[in-house]
Structure formats: structure tokens, C-alpha cells
């Protein structure tokens, strides 16, 4: 245990040298690295805080915008509901109008259909009546009825109004020849009777051809060119059927 | 324990084994520090860098515990004390080597450096006048006691470290001489613990002395303020 002053002094120098060495090669680099890392962490933290603040601001902004959107949505919904109600009212009115129109059209169609049906029924009834009358009159037709109808033909000719005979008298119908059709063959007396009645009424002599036409059923028909005077059962049935069709 | 022998002489300078060992430690510290801090990474520290940063931060935290906010100023000095004393204490475990701290010249040199550093940091912190003023407070009569305290604690600092390390080496040597090969192992383990504890105590006492010097003007300025950490400087 003795103190060597040389060692004492050199150890002081050695320690100071070590102090410089460690400060230069150990503490300074390590502390610098730590400071850089701390600065980096602080920088990252600052950026994180800035990002957080920005996120909070954006969140607030988005919350405000969301609230605005909610208000706009509610207003749009109200407008839409009002518009929907208005459109519904308008559509209902249009539908009611259309329904009324359709109803009127349907009523008109019903009326037309009913009229048509009535006409068809009337025509059918007329046809059936004419067929019935034809069958009945065909069964009733005979020389007696023929005689009677020829008699009536003469009377009708005598009672025919003058205006109907004007054209015939003027020579516009017929060229002096006529044709008398009858369902049954006429006797000579009947032929003479008809010839006399025609000549008396028309005031001129005609050459008459007498032909038998069973389709007349009974009675006679005088044809002078385009002019015709029918007094037969078939002709009356035709008039009857035409009148029924006219309704 | 025999005194450190002279290895060679440089003129009138006698270079002892203690100095040579210390130079070796300087070489190891220098090369080790240079190698360890060549490629420090800010983002991806390796294992060695992490250990270095942990050690440096632990030293800074210990200094901050005694003198808050002054770790950057005192870290090189206190850290160097801790590292050098710890490694020097453990050097004795290496065969054929002796701990430099088992030499009173080394511990006295370290204690002298601490003694100077106390005044250096105290004057730097408070200014020369204010620093010297505290020797006269609370009464100029106490000046001799202050001076005596300064000397005695420096002497105690040197003797404590020297005595502990020398006795540890001597005990290990004696046990190795009288016992088998494996018996000294527990003693050597105790040596490791004791070496680290003594290094910690030495550095912590130096830190407390420096803190006392730096805070002495504050204590003299406010008499009712708590006493400086100098009171903690009692030897364990």
C-alpha cells in the first residue's frame, strides 16, 4: 500500500484520455442516435396529432354534412310525399274521368249491341213471319184466291193515283207490250177482264203476254218495261218483309 | 498484495503494470466503442446497439435521479467513472492480470479527479464567488471543517475502493492457494458482485459529491432549504 506518484499522474491522464475516448466514440454517437430517434418519434407524434386533429375536423365536418343530408333527405321525402299525393290525386281524377268515359263508351256499346240484337231479332222475326206467312199463304193459295186477287188487281188498278200512272201514259214504260204474270193459268174471262181494266186505266191498247209464274203463289203482276204493278201474295210478302226490315 | 511492479521506464517515468493494464483497458474501450458505434441505426437498432443505448440511458436516468436535468452535462464523466471502475475491478479475474483499482495510485487518482470535478462543476454551476461562499456558511468558523470534510471524503473514496478490491483479490488468491481449483469459484462470483457494487458506489458517491457542489450555492442562498445530497455521502 504505497502511492506511486508517477502512476498517480499517469492514471489521471489515462482517465481523462478514457473520458475523451468514451465521449467521442460512445456517448456522443449513442446520444445523437437517441436524439435522432426521439426527434423522429416526436415528429411522428406531431404528424399523428396533426392527423388526429385533421381526422377530428373531418369527422366534425362529415357529421355536419350528414346532418345537412338528413335534413335535405327529410325535406326531399316531404316534397316527394306531397308530390306523390298530388300525383295520386291527379291520377285518381284522370282514372275517374277515364272510367266515366269508359262507362259511357260501354253504355253506348251496350245500347248499340242491344239495338243490333233488336234489329237482328226483328229481322229474324220478320224472316220467320214471312216464312210462316209464305207457308200459310202457299197452303191457302189456289184458283179461288187467284180469282179473288185478280179481281182485287182490277180494283186496285182502278184506284191507283194518277201521279203513278203519268209516266206510263207518257209512253216512257213499255213499247206497247206488257206482260201479265200469274201463279195459276188465267181463264179467258180473267184475261179479258185484266186487259180491259189495264186499257181503261192507261188509256191505250197494249199487247199483253200472259205467263204463269208459280213463285207469285197467288195473284197477278203487270210488267210494262221498267214499271211494275204487283198484286200477288209473293209481292205482298216481300213488301211485308221489307217493311219489317226497315223496322 | 504486492505493489505493482515497474514494467519499464521512460526516462524518469516508471511505467507500472497498473498503467500498462489501464492502457490496455483504454485500448479495449476505444476499439470496442469505435466498433460498436460504427453503424448505429435510428430505425433498426441491433442487439449490441440496444445494449449500449440501454446502458447509456440507465446511466442518464441514475444521474437524473440525483440531479434532474443535468444528465447531459454529467453523463460523460460519471459514465466513464462507472464503466472504467467496473471493468478495472473485473480485470483481476483475468489470469495474470491485476485490477488497476487494486492499486492505491489508481484509486487516489480517481478520487483526485472526482475532487477536482466537484469544484469544477460547482464553480461552473454557481460561479466562483458563490461557490466559495458556501464554505463560509452558515459561519466562517466552519471553514476548516468544510476543508477537512473535502479531504477526508476524497481520501475515503480512494481508500474504500482500493481496500475493497485489494482485499477481494488477496482473498481470492489466498483461497486459491489453500484450496482446490473449484473452491474459489464462489469467491470469484462474490468478486464479480463486489466489483460491480464498488463501481456503482464509487460513481454514485462522485455523483453525489458533484451534486452537493452544484447545489451548495442554492443551500447557502436559502438557509431553510433542505441540506444537499452531500449528507448522503456516508460510506456504506
PDB file of N, CA, C and O in Angstrom, chain A residues 1-4 6-8 10-12 14-15 17-19 21-23 25-27 29-31 33-34 36-38, chain B residues 13 15-16 22-23 29-30 33 37 40-42 49 52-53 75-77 79-80 84 105-106 108-110 112 159 162:
ATOM      1  N   UNK A   1       0.853  -1.187   0.000  1.00  0.00           N
ATOM      2  CA  UNK A   1       0.000   0.000   0.000  1.00  0.00           C
ATOM      3  C   UNK A   1       0.883   1.230   0.000  1.00  0.00           C
ATOM      4  O   UNK A   1       1.175   1.796   1.049  1.00  0.00           O
ATOM      5  N   UNK A   2       1.351   1.490  -1.179  1.00  0.00           N
ATOM      6  CA  UNK A   2       2.160   2.693  -1.315  1.00  0.00           C
ATOM      7  C   UNK A   2       1.703   3.463  -2.543  1.00  0.00           C
ATOM      8  O   UNK A   2       1.158   2.873  -3.492  1.00  0.00           O
ATOM      9  N   UNK A   3       1.905   4.745  -2.495  1.00  0.00           N
ATOM     10  CA  UNK A   3       1.434   5.616  -3.572  1.00  0.00           C
ATOM     11  C   UNK A   3       2.593   5.940  -4.503  1.00  0.00           C
ATOM     12  O   UNK A   3       3.610   6.487  -4.079  1.00  0.00           O
ATOM     13  N   UNK A   4       2.429   5.549  -5.783  1.00  0.00           N
ATOM     14  CA  UNK A   4       3.420   5.858  -6.794  1.00  0.00           C
ATOM     15  C   UNK A   4       2.937   7.098  -7.542  1.00  0.00           C
ATOM     16  O   UNK A   4       1.897   7.079  -8.209  1.00  0.00           O
ATOM     17  N   UNK A   6       4.108   8.705 -10.023  1.00  0.00           N
ATOM     18  CA  UNK A   6       4.089   8.603 -11.487  1.00  0.00           C
ATOM     19  C   UNK A   6       2.815   7.895 -11.944  1.00  0.00           C
ATOM     20  O   UNK A   6       2.110   8.348 -12.860  1.00  0.00           O
ATOM     21  N   UNK A   7       2.545   6.764 -11.313  1.00  0.00           N
ATOM     22  CA  UNK A   7       1.310   6.043 -11.637  1.00  0.00           C
ATOM     23  C   UNK A   7       0.090   6.911 -11.371  1.00  0.00           C
ATOM     24  O   UNK A   7      -0.868   6.939 -12.164  1.00  0.00           O
ATOM     25  N   UNK A   8       0.146   7.636 -10.251  1.00  0.00           N
ATOM     26  CA  UNK A   8      -0.959   8.530  -9.894  1.00  0.00           C
ATOM     27  C   UNK A   8      -1.215   9.535 -11.033  1.00  0.00           C
ATOM     28  O   UNK A   8      -2.353   9.700 -11.511  1.00  0.00           O
ATOM     29  N   UNK A  10      -0.097   9.408 -14.185  1.00  0.00           N
ATOM     30  CA  UNK A  10      -0.465   8.754 -15.446  1.00  0.00           C
ATOM     31  C   UNK A  10      -1.909   8.236 -15.432  1.00  0.00           C
ATOM     32  O   UNK A  10      -2.602   8.271 -16.463  1.00  0.00           O
ATOM     33  N   UNK A  11      -2.328   7.792 -14.247  1.00  0.00           N
ATOM     34  CA  UNK A  11      -3.707   7.308 -14.157  1.00  0.00           C
ATOM     35  C   UNK A  11      -4.701   8.446 -14.336  1.00  0.00           C
ATOM     36  O   UNK A  11      -5.784   8.255 -14.923  1.00  0.00           O
ATOM     37  N   UNK A  12      -4.320   9.629 -13.822  1.00  0.00           N
ATOM     38  CA  UNK A  12      -5.199  10.791 -14.054  1.00  0.00           C
ATOM     39  C   UNK A  12      -5.288  11.072 -15.554  1.00  0.00           C
ATOM     40  O   UNK A  12      -6.369  11.270 -16.117  1.00  0.00           O
ATOM     41  N   UNK A  14      -4.610   8.960 -17.920  1.00  0.00           N
ATOM     42  CA  UNK A  14      -5.328   7.846 -18.554  1.00  0.00           C
ATOM     43  C   UNK A  14      -6.839   8.013 -18.436  1.00  0.00           C
ATOM     44  O   UNK A  14      -7.594   7.780 -19.388  1.00  0.00           O
ATOM     45  N   UNK A  15      -7.276   8.435 -17.239  1.00  0.00           N
ATOM     46  CA  UNK A  15      -8.728   8.582 -17.047  1.00  0.00           C
ATOM     47  C   UNK A  15      -9.274   9.687 -17.931  1.00  0.00           C
ATOM     48  O   UNK A  15     -10.352   9.544 -18.535  1.00  0.00           O
ATOM     49  N   UNK A  17      -8.008  10.649 -20.705  1.00  0.00           N
ATOM     50  CA  UNK A  17      -7.988  10.139 -22.073  1.00  0.00           C
ATOM     51  C   UNK A  17      -9.179   9.213 -22.319  1.00  0.00           C
ATOM     52  O   UNK A  17      -9.856   9.290 -23.362  1.00  0.00           O
ATOM     53  N   UNK A  18      -9.438   8.378 -21.328  1.00  0.00           N
ATOM     54  CA  UNK A  18     -10.607   7.483 -21.464  1.00  0.00           C
ATOM     55  C   UNK A  18     -11.897   8.280 -21.542  1.00  0.00           C
ATOM     56  O   UNK A  18     -12.814   7.938 -22.309  1.00  0.00           O
ATOM     57  N   UNK A  19     -11.927   9.327 -20.739  1.00  0.00           N
ATOM     58  CA  UNK A  19     -13.112  10.198 -20.765  1.00  0.00           C
ATOM     59  C   UNK A  19     -13.326  10.765 -22.170  1.00  0.00           C
ATOM     60  O   UNK A  19     -14.434  10.757 -22.712  1.00  0.00           O
ATOM     61  N   UNK A  21     -12.106   9.508 -24.979  1.00  0.00           N
ATOM     62  CA  UNK A  21     -12.402   8.408 -25.920  1.00  0.00           C
ATOM     63  C   UNK A  21     -13.877   8.013 -25.859  1.00  0.00           C
ATOM     64  O   UNK A  21     -14.567   7.904 -26.876  1.00  0.00           O
ATOM     65  N   UNK A  22     -14.338   7.800 -24.631  1.00  0.00           N
ATOM     66  CA  UNK A  22     -15.740   7.367 -24.497  1.00  0.00           C
ATOM     67  C   UNK A  22     -16.705   8.457 -24.938  1.00  0.00           C
ATOM     68  O   UNK A  22     -17.746   8.175 -25.542  1.00  0.00           O
ATOM     69  N   UNK A  23     -16.334   9.690 -24.609  1.00  0.00           N
ATOM     70  CA  UNK A  23     -17.216  10.784 -25.024  1.00  0.00           C
ATOM     71  C   UNK A  23     -17.249  10.874 -26.544  1.00  0.00           C
ATOM     72  O   UNK A  23     -18.306  11.092 -27.136  1.00  0.00           O
ATOM     73  N   UNK A  25     -16.359   8.425 -28.851  1.00  0.00           N
ATOM     74  CA  UNK A  25     -16.734   7.221 -29.609  1.00  0.00           C
ATOM     75  C   UNK A  25     -17.939   6.478 -29.038  1.00  0.00           C
ATOM     76  O   UNK A  25     -18.432   5.562 -29.684  1.00  0.00           O
ATOM     77  N   UNK A  26     -18.383   6.846 -27.842  1.00  0.00           N
ATOM     78  CA  UNK A  26     -19.505   6.092 -27.268  1.00  0.00           C
ATOM     79  C   UNK A  26     -20.696   6.996 -26.970  1.00  0.00           C
ATOM     80  O   UNK A  26     -21.773   6.834 -27.557  1.00  0.00           O
ATOM     81  N   UNK A  27     -20.474   7.950 -26.061  1.00  0.00           N
ATOM     82  CA  UNK A  27     -21.632   8.734 -25.606  1.00  0.00           C
ATOM     83  C   UNK A  27     -22.230   9.585 -26.716  1.00  0.00           C
ATOM     84  O   UNK A  27     -23.448   9.613 -26.904  1.00  0.00           O
ATOM     85  N   UNK A  29     -22.075   9.409 -30.131  1.00  0.00           N
ATOM     86  CA  UNK A  29     -22.869   8.728 -31.171  1.00  0.00           C
ATOM     87  C   UNK A  29     -24.174   8.153 -30.640  1.00  0.00           C
ATOM     88  O   UNK A  29     -25.223   8.264 -31.279  1.00  0.00           O
ATOM     89  N   UNK A  30     -24.087   7.530 -29.442  1.00  0.00           N
ATOM     90  CA  UNK A  30     -25.296   6.905 -28.903  1.00  0.00           C
ATOM     91  C   UNK A  30     -26.328   7.966 -28.572  1.00  0.00           C
ATOM     92  O   UNK A  30     -27.527   7.830 -28.908  1.00  0.00           O
ATOM     93  N   UNK A  31     -25.884   9.058 -27.926  1.00  0.00           N
ATOM     94  CA  UNK A  31     -26.829  10.111 -27.567  1.00  0.00           C
ATOM     95  C   UNK A  31     -27.403  10.777 -28.823  1.00  0.00           C
ATOM     96  O   UNK A  31     -28.582  11.138 -28.861  1.00  0.00           O
ATOM     97  N   UNK A  33     -27.794   9.305 -31.704  1.00  0.00           N
ATOM     98  CA  UNK A  33     -28.775   8.361 -32.262  1.00  0.00           C
ATOM     99  C   UNK A  33     -30.086   8.411 -31.478  1.00  0.00           C
ATOM    100  O   UNK A  33     -31.184   8.419 -32.059  1.00  0.00           O
ATOM    101  N   UNK A  34     -29.955   8.455 -30.144  1.00  0.00           N
ATOM    102  CA  UNK A  34     -31.168   8.525 -29.316  1.00  0.00           C
ATOM    103  C   UNK A  34     -31.934   9.815 -29.595  1.00  0.00           C
ATOM    104  O   UNK A  34     -33.175   9.815 -29.671  1.00  0.00           O
ATOM    105  N   UNK A  36     -31.862  11.581 -32.349  1.00  0.00           N
ATOM    106  CA  UNK A  36     -32.492  11.484 -33.668  1.00  0.00           C
ATOM    107  C   UNK A  36     -33.755  10.635 -33.602  1.00  0.00           C
ATOM    108  O   UNK A  36     -34.781  10.975 -34.186  1.00  0.00           O
ATOM    109  N   UNK A  37     -33.641   9.524 -32.872  1.00  0.00           N
ATOM    110  CA  UNK A  37     -34.829   8.657 -32.750  1.00  0.00           C
ATOM    111  C   UNK A  37     -35.950   9.383 -32.011  1.00  0.00           C
ATOM    112  O   UNK A  37     -37.126   9.309 -32.390  1.00  0.00           O
ATOM    113  N   UNK A  38     -35.549  10.104 -30.940  1.00  0.00           N
ATOM    114  CA  UNK A  38     -36.559  10.852 -30.183  1.00  0.00           C
ATOM    115  C   UNK A  38     -37.195  11.921 -31.075  1.00  0.00           C
ATOM    116  O   UNK A  38     -38.410  12.127 -31.042  1.00  0.00           O
TER     117      UNK A  38
ATOM    118  N   UNK B  13      10.233   8.378 -15.908  1.00  0.00           N
ATOM    119  CA  UNK B  13       8.902   7.832 -15.630  1.00  0.00           C
ATOM    120  C   UNK B  13       8.982   6.321 -15.483  1.00  0.00           C
ATOM    121  O   UNK B  13       9.568   5.631 -16.323  1.00  0.00           O
ATOM    122  N   UNK B  15       6.917   3.115 -15.611  1.00  0.00           N
ATOM    123  CA  UNK B  15       5.622   2.616 -16.083  1.00  0.00           C
ATOM    124  C   UNK B  15       5.340   1.306 -15.366  1.00  0.00           C
ATOM    125  O   UNK B  15       6.030   0.313 -15.573  1.00  0.00           O
ATOM    126  N   UNK B  16       4.318   1.322 -14.531  1.00  0.00           N
ATOM    127  CA  UNK B  16       3.983   0.135 -13.752  1.00  0.00           C
ATOM    128  C   UNK B  16       2.971  -0.727 -14.496  1.00  0.00           C
ATOM    129  O   UNK B  16       2.396  -0.312 -15.519  1.00  0.00           O
ATOM    130  N   UNK B  22      -4.064  -0.276 -17.522  1.00  0.00           N
ATOM    131  CA  UNK B  22      -5.011   0.803 -17.838  1.00  0.00           C
ATOM    132  C   UNK B  22      -4.941   1.173 -19.315  1.00  0.00           C
ATOM    133  O   UNK B  22      -5.965   1.411 -19.959  1.00  0.00           O
ATOM    134  N   UNK B  23      -3.727   1.190 -19.846  1.00  0.00           N
ATOM    135  CA  UNK B  23      -3.618   1.446 -21.290  1.00  0.00           C
ATOM    136  C   UNK B  23      -4.331   0.364 -22.097  1.00  0.00           C
ATOM    137  O   UNK B  23      -4.999   0.646 -23.097  1.00  0.00           O
ATOM    138  N   UNK B  29     -11.506  -0.206 -24.582  1.00  0.00           N
ATOM    139  CA  UNK B  29     -12.653   0.711 -24.608  1.00  0.00           C
ATOM    140  C   UNK B  29     -12.717   1.465 -25.938  1.00  0.00           C
ATOM    141  O   UNK B  29     -13.800   1.620 -26.536  1.00  0.00           O
ATOM    142  N   UNK B  30     -11.544   1.940 -26.384  1.00  0.00           N
ATOM    143  CA  UNK B  30     -11.525   2.729 -27.618  1.00  0.00           C
ATOM    144  C   UNK B  30     -11.973   1.917 -28.812  1.00  0.00           C
ATOM    145  O   UNK B  30     -12.881   2.311 -29.556  1.00  0.00           O
ATOM    146  N   UNK B  33     -15.643   0.763 -28.427  1.00  0.00           N
ATOM    147  CA  UNK B  33     -16.611   1.838 -28.685  1.00  0.00           C
ATOM    148  C   UNK B  33     -16.683   2.151 -30.164  1.00  0.00           C
ATOM    149  O   UNK B  33     -17.765   2.340 -30.738  1.00  0.00           O
ATOM    150  N   UNK B  37     -20.078   1.545 -32.277  1.00  0.00           N
ATOM    151  CA  UNK B  37     -20.871   2.712 -32.713  1.00  0.00           C
ATOM    152  C   UNK B  37     -20.589   3.085 -34.156  1.00  0.00           C
ATOM    153  O   UNK B  37     -20.926   4.189 -34.590  1.00  0.00           O
ATOM    154  N   UNK B  40     -24.495   2.785 -36.209  1.00  0.00           N
ATOM    155  CA  UNK B  40     -25.701   2.944 -35.389  1.00  0.00           C
ATOM    156  C   UNK B  40     -26.884   3.239 -36.314  1.00  0.00           C
ATOM    157  O   UNK B  40     -26.778   3.994 -37.271  1.00  0.00           O
ATOM    158  N   UNK B  41     -27.999   2.593 -36.001  1.00  0.00           N
ATOM    159  CA  UNK B  41     -29.202   2.764 -36.817  1.00  0.00           C
ATOM    160  C   UNK B  41     -30.282   3.435 -35.983  1.00  0.00           C
ATOM    161  O   UNK B  41     -30.502   3.079 -34.822  1.00  0.00           O
ATOM    162  N   UNK B  42     -30.924   4.402 -36.599  1.00  0.00           N
ATOM    163  CA  UNK B  42     -32.004   5.094 -35.893  1.00  0.00           C
ATOM    164  C   UNK B  42     -33.268   4.249 -35.870  1.00  0.00           C
ATOM    165  O   UNK B  42     -33.984   4.190 -34.872  1.00  0.00           O
ATOM    166  N   UNK B  49     -26.294  -2.470 -30.197  1.00  0.00           N
ATOM    167  CA  UNK B  49     -26.725  -1.070 -30.084  1.00  0.00           C
ATOM    168  C   UNK B  49     -27.793  -0.917 -29.009  1.00  0.00           C
ATOM    169  O   UNK B  49     -27.787   0.054 -28.242  1.00  0.00           O
ATOM    170  N   UNK B  52     -26.056  -0.989 -25.705  1.00  0.00           N
ATOM    171  CA  UNK B  52     -25.348   0.274 -25.475  1.00  0.00           C
ATOM    172  C   UNK B  52     -26.326   1.389 -25.101  1.00  0.00           C
ATOM    173  O   UNK B  52     -26.103   2.135 -24.141  1.00  0.00           O
ATOM    174  N   UNK B  53     -27.414   1.493 -25.889  1.00  0.00           N
ATOM    175  CA  UNK B  53     -28.396   2.533 -25.597  1.00  0.00           C
ATOM    176  C   UNK B  53     -29.016   2.332 -24.221  1.00  0.00           C
ATOM    177  O   UNK B  53     -29.242   3.295 -23.482  1.00  0.00           O
ATOM    178  N   UNK B  75     -23.142  13.086 -17.800  1.00  0.00           N
ATOM    179  CA  UNK B  75     -23.091  11.709 -18.308  1.00  0.00           C
ATOM    180  C   UNK B  75     -21.678  11.266 -18.693  1.00  0.00           C
ATOM    181  O   UNK B  75     -21.252  10.167 -18.279  1.00  0.00           O
ATOM    182  N   UNK B  76     -20.904  12.042 -19.437  1.00  0.00           N
ATOM    183  CA  UNK B  76     -19.573  11.539 -19.824  1.00  0.00           C
ATOM    184  C   UNK B  76     -18.693  11.228 -18.610  1.00  0.00           C
ATOM    185  O   UNK B  76     -18.063  10.164 -18.555  1.00  0.00           O
ATOM    186  N   UNK B  77     -18.679  12.121 -17.651  1.00  0.00           N
ATOM    187  CA  UNK B  77     -17.787  11.914 -16.509  1.00  0.00           C
ATOM    188  C   UNK B  77     -18.244  10.760 -15.618  1.00  0.00           C
ATOM    189  O   UNK B  77     -17.467   9.829 -15.338  1.00  0.00           O
ATOM    190  N   UNK B  79     -20.443   8.415 -16.291  1.00  0.00           N
ATOM    191  CA  UNK B  79     -20.475   7.167 -17.058  1.00  0.00           C
ATOM    192  C   UNK B  79     -19.089   6.573 -17.212  1.00  0.00           C
ATOM    193  O   UNK B  79     -18.907   5.354 -17.069  1.00  0.00           O
ATOM    194  N   UNK B  80     -18.119   7.440 -17.494  1.00  0.00           N
ATOM    195  CA  UNK B  80     -16.740   6.941 -17.630  1.00  0.00           C
ATOM    196  C   UNK B  80     -16.238   6.362 -16.309  1.00  0.00           C
ATOM    197  O   UNK B  80     -15.576   5.318 -16.282  1.00  0.00           O
ATOM    198  N   UNK B  84     -15.233   2.538 -16.249  1.00  0.00           N
ATOM    199  CA  UNK B  84     -13.816   2.249 -16.016  1.00  0.00           C
ATOM    200  C   UNK B  84     -13.613   1.492 -14.707  1.00  0.00           C
ATOM    201  O   UNK B  84     -12.886   0.485 -14.659  1.00  0.00           O
ATOM    202  N   UNK B 105      -2.583   4.027  -6.136  1.00  0.00           N
ATOM    203  CA  UNK B 105      -2.291   5.153  -7.021  1.00  0.00           C
ATOM    204  C   UNK B 105      -3.467   5.421  -7.951  1.00  0.00           C
ATOM    205  O   UNK B 105      -3.839   6.584  -8.204  1.00  0.00           O
ATOM    206  N   UNK B 106      -4.082   4.332  -8.445  1.00  0.00           N
ATOM    207  CA  UNK B 106      -5.227   4.499  -9.353  1.00  0.00           C
ATOM    208  C   UNK B 106      -6.419   5.052  -8.605  1.00  0.00           C
ATOM    209  O   UNK B 106      -7.072   6.015  -9.055  1.00  0.00           O
ATOM    210  N   UNK B 108      -6.492   6.660  -5.868  1.00  0.00           N
ATOM    211  CA  UNK B 108      -6.206   8.033  -5.430  1.00  0.00           C
ATOM    212  C   UNK B 108      -6.334   8.992  -6.606  1.00  0.00           C
ATOM    213  O   UNK B 108      -6.862  10.112  -6.462  1.00  0.00           O
ATOM    214  N   UNK B 109      -5.865   8.537  -7.778  1.00  0.00           N
ATOM    215  CA  UNK B 109      -6.002   9.377  -8.972  1.00  0.00           C
ATOM    216  C   UNK B 109      -7.469   9.615  -9.279  1.00  0.00           C
ATOM    217  O   UNK B 109      -7.893  10.746  -9.572  1.00  0.00           O
ATOM    218  N   UNK B 110      -8.266   8.546  -9.210  1.00  0.00           N
ATOM    219  CA  UNK B 110      -9.701   8.696  -9.477  1.00  0.00           C
ATOM    220  C   UNK B 110     -10.344   9.610  -8.440  1.00  0.00           C
ATOM    221  O   UNK B 110     -11.170  10.466  -8.770  1.00  0.00           O
ATOM    222  N   UNK B 112      -8.894  11.903  -6.784  1.00  0.00           N
ATOM    223  CA  UNK B 112      -8.439  13.264  -7.039  1.00  0.00           C
ATOM    224  C   UNK B 112      -9.220  13.891  -8.207  1.00  0.00           C
ATOM    225  O   UNK B 112      -9.602  15.063  -8.147  1.00  0.00           O
ATOM    226  N   UNK B 159      -9.552   5.214  -0.557  1.00  0.00           N
ATOM    227  CA  UNK B 159      -9.235   4.070   0.308  1.00  0.00           C
ATOM    228  C   UNK B 159     -10.306   2.991   0.227  1.00  0.00           C
ATOM    229  O   UNK B 159      -9.994   1.801   0.292  1.00  0.00           O
ATOM    230  N   UNK B 162      -9.873   1.095  -3.094  1.00  0.00           N
ATOM    231  CA  UNK B 162      -8.607   0.350  -3.035  1.00  0.00           C
ATOM    232  C   UNK B 162      -8.704  -0.808  -2.063  1.00  0.00           C
ATOM    233  O   UNK B 162      -8.336  -1.943  -2.386  1.00  0.00           O
TER     234      UNK B 162
END
